[in-house]
């Protein structure tokens, strides 16, 4: 009889990087640039959920119903969606130990309770990055980004929400030995912040031409 086929290679490990930051830190924009320049995966919570709804899976149909009824999704359901997405994403052998094996988690989890549910469903992230900025710098950045649509009251509510929900998570993770936490100063221009993020990730800063938007 013919020899049995060789066993499949072991799966390439995924590096999960949780990226946290309050309003006006440019978090999503920087994650997008990292994805474009290095080829890492940028998982934005809103897009992840929309894709699940569009897939018409059992969870997707449940989410669509909840959205139509104005109900909030549970963190457990979010975590299950991420678990399935990450399990279904297979990396190629040559992507091992490269930025292509990195998944930037943008928008979820971002509270103590949702983080615990995420860890139970998916696992502990490899790294947590926390973008920080003074309130003045964050307000100025957000105001410039929003232009005439900038809403001072809405910005204040977002700051308060971050302080109440996410800062306690950062404090708890920094006090734990379970995961490395690196704060990144999000003041200065976009290129300077991008370079700081590259350093925090241990990735070589590309040339100015490659980074250009």
Coordinates of N, CA and C in Angstrom, one line a residue:
X1 N 0.8 -1.2 0.0 CA 0.0 0.0 0.0 C 0.9 1.2 0.0
X2 N 0.4 2.3 -0.5 CA 1.2 3.6 -0.5 C 1.4 4.1 0.9
X3 N 2.5 4.7 1.1 CA 2.7 5.3 2.4 C 1.7 6.3 2.8
X4 N 1.4 6.4 4.1 CA 0.4 7.4 4.5 C 0.9 8.8 4.2
X5 N 0.0 9.8 3.9 CA 0.5 11.1 3.7 C 1.1 11.7 4.9
X6 N 2.0 12.6 4.8 CA 2.7 13.2 5.9 C 1.6 14.1 6.7
X7 N 1.9 14.2 8.0 CA 0.9 14.9 8.8 C 0.9 16.4 8.4
X8 N -0.2 17.1 8.5 CA -0.1 18.5 8.2 C 0.8 19.3 9.1
X9 N 1.4 20.4 8.7 CA 2.2 21.2 9.6 C 1.4 21.8 10.7
X10 N 2.0 22.0 11.8 CA 1.3 22.6 12.9 C 0.8 24.0 12.6
X11 N -0.3 24.4 13.1 CA -0.8 25.8 12.8 C 0.1 26.9 13.2
X12 N 0.2 27.9 12.4 CA 1.1 29.0 12.7 C 0.4 29.8 13.9
X13 N 1.1 30.0 15.0 CA 0.5 30.7 16.1 C 0.2 32.2 15.7
X14 N -1.0 32.6 16.3 CA -1.4 34.0 16.0 C -1.0 34.9 17.2
X15 N -0.5 36.1 16.9 CA -0.2 37.0 17.9 C -1.3 38.1 18.1
X16 N -2.0 38.0 19.2 CA -3.1 38.9 19.4 C -2.6 40.1 20.2
X17 N -2.8 41.3 19.6 CA -2.4 42.6 20.3 C -3.6 43.4 20.5
X18 N -3.9 43.6 21.8 CA -5.1 44.4 22.2 C -4.6 45.9 22.2
X19 N -5.3 46.7 21.4 CA -4.9 48.2 21.4 C -6.0 49.0 22.0
X20 N -5.6 49.7 23.1 CA -6.6 50.5 23.8 C -6.2 52.0 23.7
X21 N -7.1 52.8 23.9 CA -6.9 54.3 23.8 C -8.2 55.1 23.9
X22 N -8.1 56.2 24.5 CA -9.3 57.0 24.6 C -9.6 57.8 23.3
X23 N -10.7 58.5 23.3 CA -11.0 59.4 22.1 C -9.9 60.4 21.9
X24 N -9.6 60.7 20.6 CA -8.6 61.6 20.3 C -7.1 61.1 20.3
X25 N -7.0 59.8 20.5 CA -5.6 59.3 20.5 C -5.2 58.8 19.1
X26 N -6.2 58.7 18.1 CA -5.9 58.3 16.8 C -5.7 56.8 16.7
X27 N -6.3 56.0 17.6 CA -6.1 54.6 17.7 C -6.4 53.9 16.4
X28 N -7.6 54.0 15.9 CA -8.0 53.3 14.7 C -7.2 53.7 13.5
X29 N -6.9 54.9 13.4 CA -6.1 55.4 12.2 C -4.7 54.8 12.2
X30 N -4.1 54.7 13.4 CA -2.8 54.1 13.5 C -2.8 52.6 13.2
X31 N -3.9 51.9 13.7 CA -4.0 50.5 13.5 C -4.2 50.3 12.0
X32 N -4.9 51.1 11.3 CA -5.1 51.0 9.9 C -3.8 51.1 9.1
X33 N -3.0 52.1 9.6 CA -1.7 52.3 8.9 C -0.8 51.1 9.2
X34 N -0.8 50.6 10.4 CA 0.1 49.4 10.7 C -0.3 48.3 9.7
X35 N -1.6 48.1 9.6 CA -2.1 47.0 8.7 C -1.7 47.2 7.3
X36 N -1.8 48.5 6.8 CA -1.5 48.8 5.4 C 0.0 48.6 5.1
X37 N 0.9 49.0 6.1 CA 2.3 49.0 5.9 C 2.9 47.6 6.1
X38 N 2.4 46.9 7.2 CA 3.1 45.7 7.6 C 2.3 44.4 7.2
X39 N 1.0 44.6 6.8 CA 0.2 43.4 6.4 C -0.4 42.7 7.6
X40 N -0.4 43.3 8.8 CA -1.0 42.6 9.9 C -2.5 42.8 9.8
X41 N -3.3 42.0 10.6 CA -4.7 42.0 10.6 C -5.3 43.1 11.5
X42 N -6.2 43.9 11.1 CA -6.8 44.9 11.9 C -8.3 44.5 12.1
X43 N -8.6 44.1 13.3 CA -10.0 43.7 13.6 C -10.7 44.8 14.3
X44 N -11.5 45.5 13.6 CA -12.3 46.6 14.1 C -13.7 46.0 14.6
X45 N -14.0 46.2 15.8 CA -15.2 45.5 16.3 C -16.5 45.7 15.5
X46 N -16.7 46.9 15.0 CA -17.9 47.2 14.2 C -17.9 46.4 12.9
X47 N -16.8 46.3 12.3 CA -16.7 45.5 11.0 C -16.8 44.0 11.3
X48 N -16.2 43.6 12.4 CA -16.3 42.2 12.7 C -17.7 41.8 12.9
X49 N -18.5 42.6 13.6 CA -19.9 42.3 13.8 C -20.7 42.4 12.5
X50 N -20.5 43.4 11.7 CA -21.2 43.5 10.4 C -20.9 42.3 9.5
X51 N -19.6 41.8 9.5 CA -19.3 40.7 8.7 C -20.0 39.4 9.2
X52 N -20.2 39.3 10.5 CA -20.9 38.2 11.1 C -22.4 38.2 10.7
X53 N -23.0 39.4 10.7 CA -24.4 39.5 10.3 C -24.5 39.1 8.8
X54 N -23.6 39.6 8.0 CA -23.7 39.4 6.5 C -23.5 37.9 6.2
X55 N -22.8 37.2 7.1 CA -22.5 35.7 6.8 C -23.8 34.9 7.0
X56 N -24.8 35.5 7.7 CA -26.1 34.8 8.0 C -25.9 33.5 8.8
X57 N -24.8 33.5 9.6 CA -24.6 32.4 10.5 C -25.7 32.5 11.6
X58 N -25.7 31.5 12.5 CA -26.7 31.5 13.6 C -26.4 32.7 14.5
X59 N -25.2 32.9 14.8 CA -24.9 34.1 15.6 C -25.2 35.4 14.8
X60 N -24.9 35.4 13.5 CA -25.2 36.6 12.7 C -26.7 36.9 12.7
X61 N -27.5 35.9 12.6 CA -29.0 36.1 12.6 C -29.4 36.6 13.9
X62 N -28.8 36.0 15.0 CA -29.2 36.5 16.4 C -28.8 37.9 16.6
X63 N -27.6 38.3 16.1 CA -27.2 39.7 16.2 C -28.1 40.6 15.4
X64 N -28.5 40.2 14.2 CA -29.3 41.1 13.4 C -30.7 41.3 14.1
X65 N -31.2 40.2 14.7 CA -32.5 40.4 15.4 C -32.3 41.3 16.6
X66 N -31.3 41.2 17.3 CA -31.0 42.0 18.5 C -30.9 43.5 18.0
X67 N -30.2 43.7 16.9 CA -30.0 45.1 16.4 C -31.3 45.7 16.0
X68 N -32.2 44.9 15.3 CA -33.5 45.4 14.9 C -34.4 45.7 16.1
X69 N -34.2 45.0 17.2 CA -35.0 45.2 18.3 C -34.4 46.2 19.3
X70 N -33.3 46.8 18.9 CA -32.6 47.8 19.8 C -32.0 47.2 21.0
X71 N -31.6 45.9 21.0 CA -31.0 45.3 22.2 C -29.5 45.4 22.1
X72 N -28.8 45.4 23.2 CA -27.4 45.4 23.3 C -26.9 43.9 23.2
X73 N -25.8 43.8 22.5 CA -25.1 42.5 22.5 C -24.3 42.2 23.7
X74 N -24.3 41.0 24.2 CA -23.5 40.7 25.4 C -22.0 40.5 25.0
X75 N -21.2 40.7 26.0 CA -19.7 40.5 25.7 C -19.4 39.1 25.4
X76 N -20.2 38.2 26.0 CA -20.0 36.7 25.7 C -20.3 36.5 24.2
X77 N -21.3 37.1 23.6 CA -21.6 36.9 22.2 C -20.5 37.5 21.3
X78 N -20.0 38.7 21.7 CA -18.9 39.3 21.0 C -17.7 38.3 21.0
X79 N -17.4 37.8 22.2 CA -16.2 36.9 22.3 C -16.3 35.7 21.5
X80 N -17.5 35.1 21.4 CA -17.8 33.9 20.6 C -17.5 34.2 19.1
X81 N -18.0 35.4 18.6 CA -17.8 35.8 17.3 C -16.3 35.9 17.0
X82 N -15.5 36.5 17.9 CA -14.1 36.6 17.7 C -13.4 35.2 17.7
X83 N -13.9 34.4 18.6 CA -13.3 33.0 18.6 C -13.4 32.3 17.3
X84 N -14.6 32.4 16.7 CA -14.9 31.7 15.4 C -14.1 32.3 14.3
X85 N -14.0 33.7 14.3 CA -13.2 34.4 13.3 C -11.8 34.0 13.3
X86 N -11.2 34.0 14.5 CA -9.8 33.7 14.6 C -9.5 32.2 14.3
X87 N -10.4 31.4 14.7 CA -10.2 29.9 14.4 C -10.3 29.7 13.0
X88 N -11.1 30.4 12.2 CA -11.3 30.2 10.8 C -10.1 30.9 10.0
X89 N -9.4 31.7 10.6 CA -8.3 32.4 9.9 C -7.0 31.6 9.9
X90 N -6.6 31.0 8.8 CA -5.4 30.1 8.8 C -4.3 30.9 8.2
X91 N -3.1 30.9 8.9 CA -2.0 31.6 8.4 C -1.0 30.6 7.6
X92 N -0.3 31.1 6.7 CA 0.7 30.3 5.9 C 2.0 30.2 6.7
X93 N 2.7 29.1 6.4 CA 3.9 28.8 7.2 C 4.9 30.0 7.1
X94 N 5.0 30.7 6.0 CA 6.0 31.7 5.9 C 5.6 33.0 6.7
X95 N 4.4 33.0 7.2 CA 3.9 34.2 7.9 C 4.3 34.0 9.4
X96 N 4.8 32.9 9.8 CA 5.1 32.7 11.2 C 6.2 33.7 11.7
X97 N 6.0 34.3 12.9 CA 6.9 35.2 13.5 C 7.1 36.5 12.6
X98 N 6.1 36.8 11.8 CA 6.1 38.1 11.1 C 4.9 38.9 11.4
X99 N 4.9 40.2 11.1 CA 3.7 41.0 11.3 C 2.4 40.4 10.8
X100 N 2.5 39.6 9.7 CA 1.3 39.0 9.1 C 0.6 38.1 10.0
X101 N 1.3 37.6 11.1 CA 0.7 36.7 12.1 C 0.1 37.5 13.2
X102 N 0.1 38.9 13.1 CA -0.4 39.7 14.2 C -1.8 40.2 13.9
X103 N -2.6 40.1 15.0 CA -4.0 40.6 14.9 C -4.2 41.7 15.9
X104 N -4.5 42.9 15.3 CA -4.7 44.1 16.2 C -6.2 44.2 16.6
X105 N -6.5 44.1 17.8 CA -7.8 44.1 18.4 C -8.2 45.5 18.7
X106 N -9.1 46.1 17.9 CA -9.5 47.5 18.0 C -11.0 47.6 18.4
X107 N -11.2 48.0 19.6 CA -12.6 48.2 20.0 C -13.2 47.1 20.9
X108 N -12.6 46.0 21.0 CA -13.1 44.9 21.9 C -11.9 43.9 22.1
X109 N -11.7 43.5 23.4 CA -12.5 43.9 24.6 C -11.9 45.2 25.1
X110 N -12.7 45.9 25.9 CA -12.3 47.2 26.5 C -12.8 47.5 27.8
X111 N -13.2 46.4 28.6 CA -13.6 46.6 30.0 C -13.1 45.3 30.7
X112 N -13.1 45.4 32.0 CA -12.6 44.3 32.8 C -13.5 43.0 32.5
X113 N -14.8 43.2 32.5 CA -15.7 42.0 32.3 C -15.5 41.4 30.9
X114 N -15.5 42.3 29.9 CA -15.4 41.8 28.5 C -14.0 41.2 28.3
X115 N -13.0 41.7 28.9 CA -11.7 41.1 28.7 C -11.6 39.7 29.3
X116 N -12.2 39.5 30.5 CA -12.2 38.1 31.1 C -13.0 37.2 30.2
X117 N -14.1 37.6 29.6 CA -14.9 36.7 28.7 C -14.1 36.4 27.5
X118 N -13.4 37.4 26.9 CA -12.6 37.2 25.7 C -11.5 36.2 26.0
X119 N -10.8 36.4 27.1 CA -9.7 35.4 27.5 C -10.2 34.0 27.6
X120 N -11.4 33.8 28.2 CA -12.0 32.5 28.3 C -12.3 31.9 27.0
X121 N -12.8 32.7 26.0 CA -13.2 32.2 24.7 C -12.0 32.1 23.8
X122 N -11.1 33.0 23.8 CA -10.0 33.1 22.8 C -8.6 32.8 23.4
X123 N -8.3 33.4 24.5 CA -7.0 33.3 25.1 C -6.4 34.7 25.5
X124 N -5.3 34.6 26.2 CA -4.7 35.9 26.6 C -3.9 36.5 25.4
X125 N -4.1 37.8 25.2 CA -3.3 38.5 24.2 C -1.8 38.3 24.4
X126 N -1.1 38.5 23.3 CA 0.4 38.5 23.4 C 0.9 39.8 24.0
X127 N 0.1 40.9 23.8 CA 0.6 42.2 24.1 C -0.6 43.1 24.2
X128 N -0.5 44.1 25.1 CA -1.5 45.2 25.2 C -0.8 46.5 25.0
X129 N -1.3 47.3 24.0 CA -0.7 48.6 23.7 C -1.8 49.6 24.2
X130 N -1.4 50.6 24.9 CA -2.3 51.6 25.4 C -1.8 53.0 24.9
X131 N -2.6 53.6 24.1 CA -2.2 54.9 23.6 C -2.7 56.0 24.6
X132 N -1.9 56.9 25.0 CA -2.2 57.9 26.0 C -2.0 59.3 25.4
X133 N -2.8 60.2 25.9 CA -2.6 61.6 25.5 C -3.3 62.5 26.6
X134 N -2.8 63.7 26.8 CA -3.5 64.6 27.7 C -4.9 64.9 27.1
X135 N -5.8 65.3 28.0 CA -7.1 65.7 27.6 C -7.1 66.8 26.5
X136 N -6.2 67.8 26.8 CA -6.1 68.9 25.8 C -5.6 68.4 24.4
X137 N -4.6 67.6 24.4 CA -4.1 67.1 23.1 C -5.1 66.2 22.4
X138 N -5.8 65.4 23.2 CA -6.8 64.5 22.6 C -8.0 65.3 22.1
X139 N -8.4 66.3 22.8 CA -9.5 67.2 22.3 C -9.1 67.9 21.0
X140 N -7.8 68.4 21.0 CA -7.4 69.1 19.8 C -7.3 68.1 18.6
X141 N -6.9 66.9 18.8 CA -6.8 66.0 17.7 C -8.2 65.6 17.2
X142 N -9.1 65.3 18.1 CA -10.5 65.0 17.7 C -11.2 66.1 17.0
X143 N -10.9 67.3 17.5 CA -11.5 68.5 16.9 C -11.1 68.7 15.5
X144 N -9.8 68.5 15.2 CA -9.2 68.6 13.9 C -9.8 67.5 13.0
X145 N -9.9 66.3 13.5 CA -10.5 65.1 12.7 C -11.9 65.3 12.4
X146 N -12.7 65.9 13.3 CA -14.1 66.0 13.1 C -14.5 67.3 12.4
X147 N -13.6 68.3 12.5 CA -14.0 69.6 11.8 C -15.2 70.2 12.4
X148 N -16.1 70.7 11.5 CA -17.3 71.4 12.0 C -18.2 70.4 12.7
X149 N -18.1 69.1 12.6 CA -18.9 68.2 13.3 C -18.5 67.9 14.7
X150 N -17.4 68.5 15.2 CA -16.9 68.2 16.5 C -18.0 68.6 17.5
X151 N -18.3 67.7 18.5 CA -19.3 67.9 19.5 C -18.6 67.8 20.9
X152 N -18.4 68.9 21.5 CA -17.7 68.9 22.8 C -18.4 68.0 23.9
X153 N -19.7 68.0 23.9 CA -20.4 67.2 24.9 C -20.2 65.7 24.6
X154 N -20.3 65.3 23.4 CA -20.1 63.9 23.0 C -18.7 63.5 23.3
X155 N -17.7 64.4 23.0 CA -16.3 64.1 23.3 C -16.1 63.9 24.8
X156 N -16.7 64.7 25.6 CA -16.6 64.6 27.1 C -17.2 63.3 27.6
X157 N -18.4 62.9 27.0 CA -19.0 61.6 27.4 C -18.1 60.4 27.0
X158 N -17.4 60.5 25.9 CA -16.5 59.4 25.5 C -15.3 59.3 26.4
X159 N -14.8 60.5 26.8 CA -13.7 60.5 27.8 C -14.1 59.9 29.1
X160 N -15.3 60.2 29.6 CA -15.8 59.7 30.8 C -16.0 58.2 30.7
X161 N -16.5 57.7 29.6 CA -16.8 56.3 29.4 C -15.5 55.5 29.4
X162 N -14.4 56.1 28.7 CA -13.1 55.4 28.7 C -12.6 55.3 30.1
X163 N -12.7 56.4 30.9 CA -12.1 56.5 32.3 C -12.9 55.4 33.1
X164 N -14.2 55.3 32.9 CA -14.9 54.4 33.8 C -14.8 52.9 33.4
X165 N -14.7 52.6 32.1 CA -14.7 51.3 31.6 C -13.3 50.7 31.3
X166 N -12.5 51.5 30.7 CA -11.2 51.0 30.1 C -10.0 51.2 31.0
X167 N -10.0 52.4 31.7 CA -8.8 52.6 32.5 C -8.7 51.6 33.6
X168 N -9.8 51.1 34.3 CA -9.7 50.0 35.2 C -9.1 48.8 34.7
X169 N -9.4 48.5 33.4 CA -8.8 47.3 32.7 C -7.3 47.5 32.6
X170 N -6.9 48.7 32.2 CA -5.5 48.9 32.0 C -4.7 48.8 33.3
X171 N -5.3 49.4 34.4 CA -4.7 49.3 35.7 C -4.6 47.8 36.2
X172 N -5.6 47.1 35.9 CA -5.6 45.6 36.4 C -4.6 44.9 35.6
X173 N -4.5 45.1 34.3 CA -3.5 44.4 33.4 C -2.1 44.7 33.8
X174 N -1.8 46.0 34.1 CA -0.5 46.5 34.5 C -0.1 45.8 35.8
X175 N -1.0 45.5 36.7 CA -0.7 44.9 37.9 C -0.5 43.4 37.9
X176 N -0.9 42.9 36.7 CA -0.8 41.4 36.5 C 0.4 41.0 35.7
X177 N 0.9 39.8 35.9 CA 2.0 39.3 35.1 C 1.5 38.5 33.9
X178 N 0.2 38.5 33.7 CA -0.3 37.6 32.6 C 0.0 38.1 31.2
X179 N 0.2 39.4 31.0 CA 0.4 39.9 29.7 C 1.2 41.2 29.8
X180 N 2.1 41.5 28.8 CA 2.9 42.7 28.8 C 2.0 43.9 28.4
X181 N 2.1 45.0 29.1 CA 1.4 46.2 28.8 C 2.4 47.3 28.5
X182 N 2.2 47.9 27.3 CA 3.1 49.0 27.0 C 2.3 50.3 26.6
X183 N 2.6 51.3 27.4 CA 1.9 52.6 27.1 C 2.7 53.3 26.0
X184 N 2.0 53.9 25.1 CA 2.5 54.7 23.9 C 2.0 56.1 24.0
X185 N 3.0 57.0 24.0 CA 2.6 58.5 24.0 C 2.0 58.8 22.7
X186 N 0.7 59.2 22.7 CA 0.0 59.6 21.4 C 0.0 61.1 21.2
X187 N 1.0 61.8 21.7 CA 1.1 63.2 21.4 C 2.1 63.3 20.2
X188 N 2.1 64.5 19.6 CA 3.0 64.7 18.4 C 2.2 64.4 17.2
X189 N 3.0 64.4 16.1 CA 2.3 64.2 14.8 C 2.1 62.7 14.5
X190 N 1.4 62.4 13.5 CA 1.0 61.0 13.2 C 2.2 60.1 13.0
X191 N 3.2 60.6 12.2 CA 4.4 59.8 11.9 C 5.2 59.5 13.2
X192 N 5.2 60.4 14.1 CA 6.0 60.2 15.4 C 5.2 59.1 16.2
X193 N 3.9 59.2 16.2 CA 3.2 58.2 17.0 C 3.3 56.8 16.3
X194 N 3.3 56.8 15.0 CA 3.5 55.5 14.3 C 4.8 54.9 14.6
X195 N 5.8 55.7 14.6 CA 7.2 55.2 15.0 C 7.2 54.6 16.4
X196 N 6.5 55.3 17.3 CA 6.5 54.8 18.7 C 5.8 53.4 18.7
X197 N 4.7 53.3 18.0 CA 4.0 52.0 17.9 C 4.8 50.9 17.3
X198 N 5.5 51.2 16.3 CA 6.4 50.2 15.7 C 7.5 49.8 16.7
X199 N 8.0 50.7 17.5 CA 9.0 50.3 18.5 C 8.4 49.5 19.5
X200 N 7.2 49.8 20.0 CA 6.5 49.0 21.0 C 6.2 47.6 20.5
X201 N 6.0 47.4 19.2 CA 5.7 46.1 18.6 C 7.0 45.4 18.2
X202 N 8.1 46.1 18.3 CA 9.4 45.5 17.9 C 9.6 45.3 16.4
X203 N 8.9 46.2 15.6 CA 9.0 46.2 14.2 C 9.8 47.4 13.7
X204 N 10.6 47.1 12.7 CA 11.5 48.2 12.2 C 10.6 49.2 11.5
X205 N 10.9 50.5 11.8 CA 10.2 51.6 11.2 C 10.6 51.6 9.7
X206 N 9.6 51.5 8.8 CA 9.9 51.6 7.3 C 10.3 53.0 6.9
X207 N 10.7 53.1 5.7 CA 11.1 54.4 5.1 C 9.9 55.3 5.1
X208 N 10.2 56.6 5.0 CA 9.1 57.6 4.9 C 8.2 57.3 3.7
X209 N 8.8 56.9 2.6 CA 7.9 56.6 1.4 C 6.9 55.5 1.7
X210 N 7.4 54.5 2.5 CA 6.5 53.3 2.7 C 5.4 53.7 3.7
X211 N 5.7 54.6 4.6 CA 4.7 55.0 5.6 C 3.7 56.0 5.1
X212 N 4.1 56.8 4.0 CA 3.2 57.8 3.5 C 1.8 57.4 3.3
X213 N 0.9 58.2 3.7 CA -0.5 57.8 3.6 C -1.0 57.9 2.1

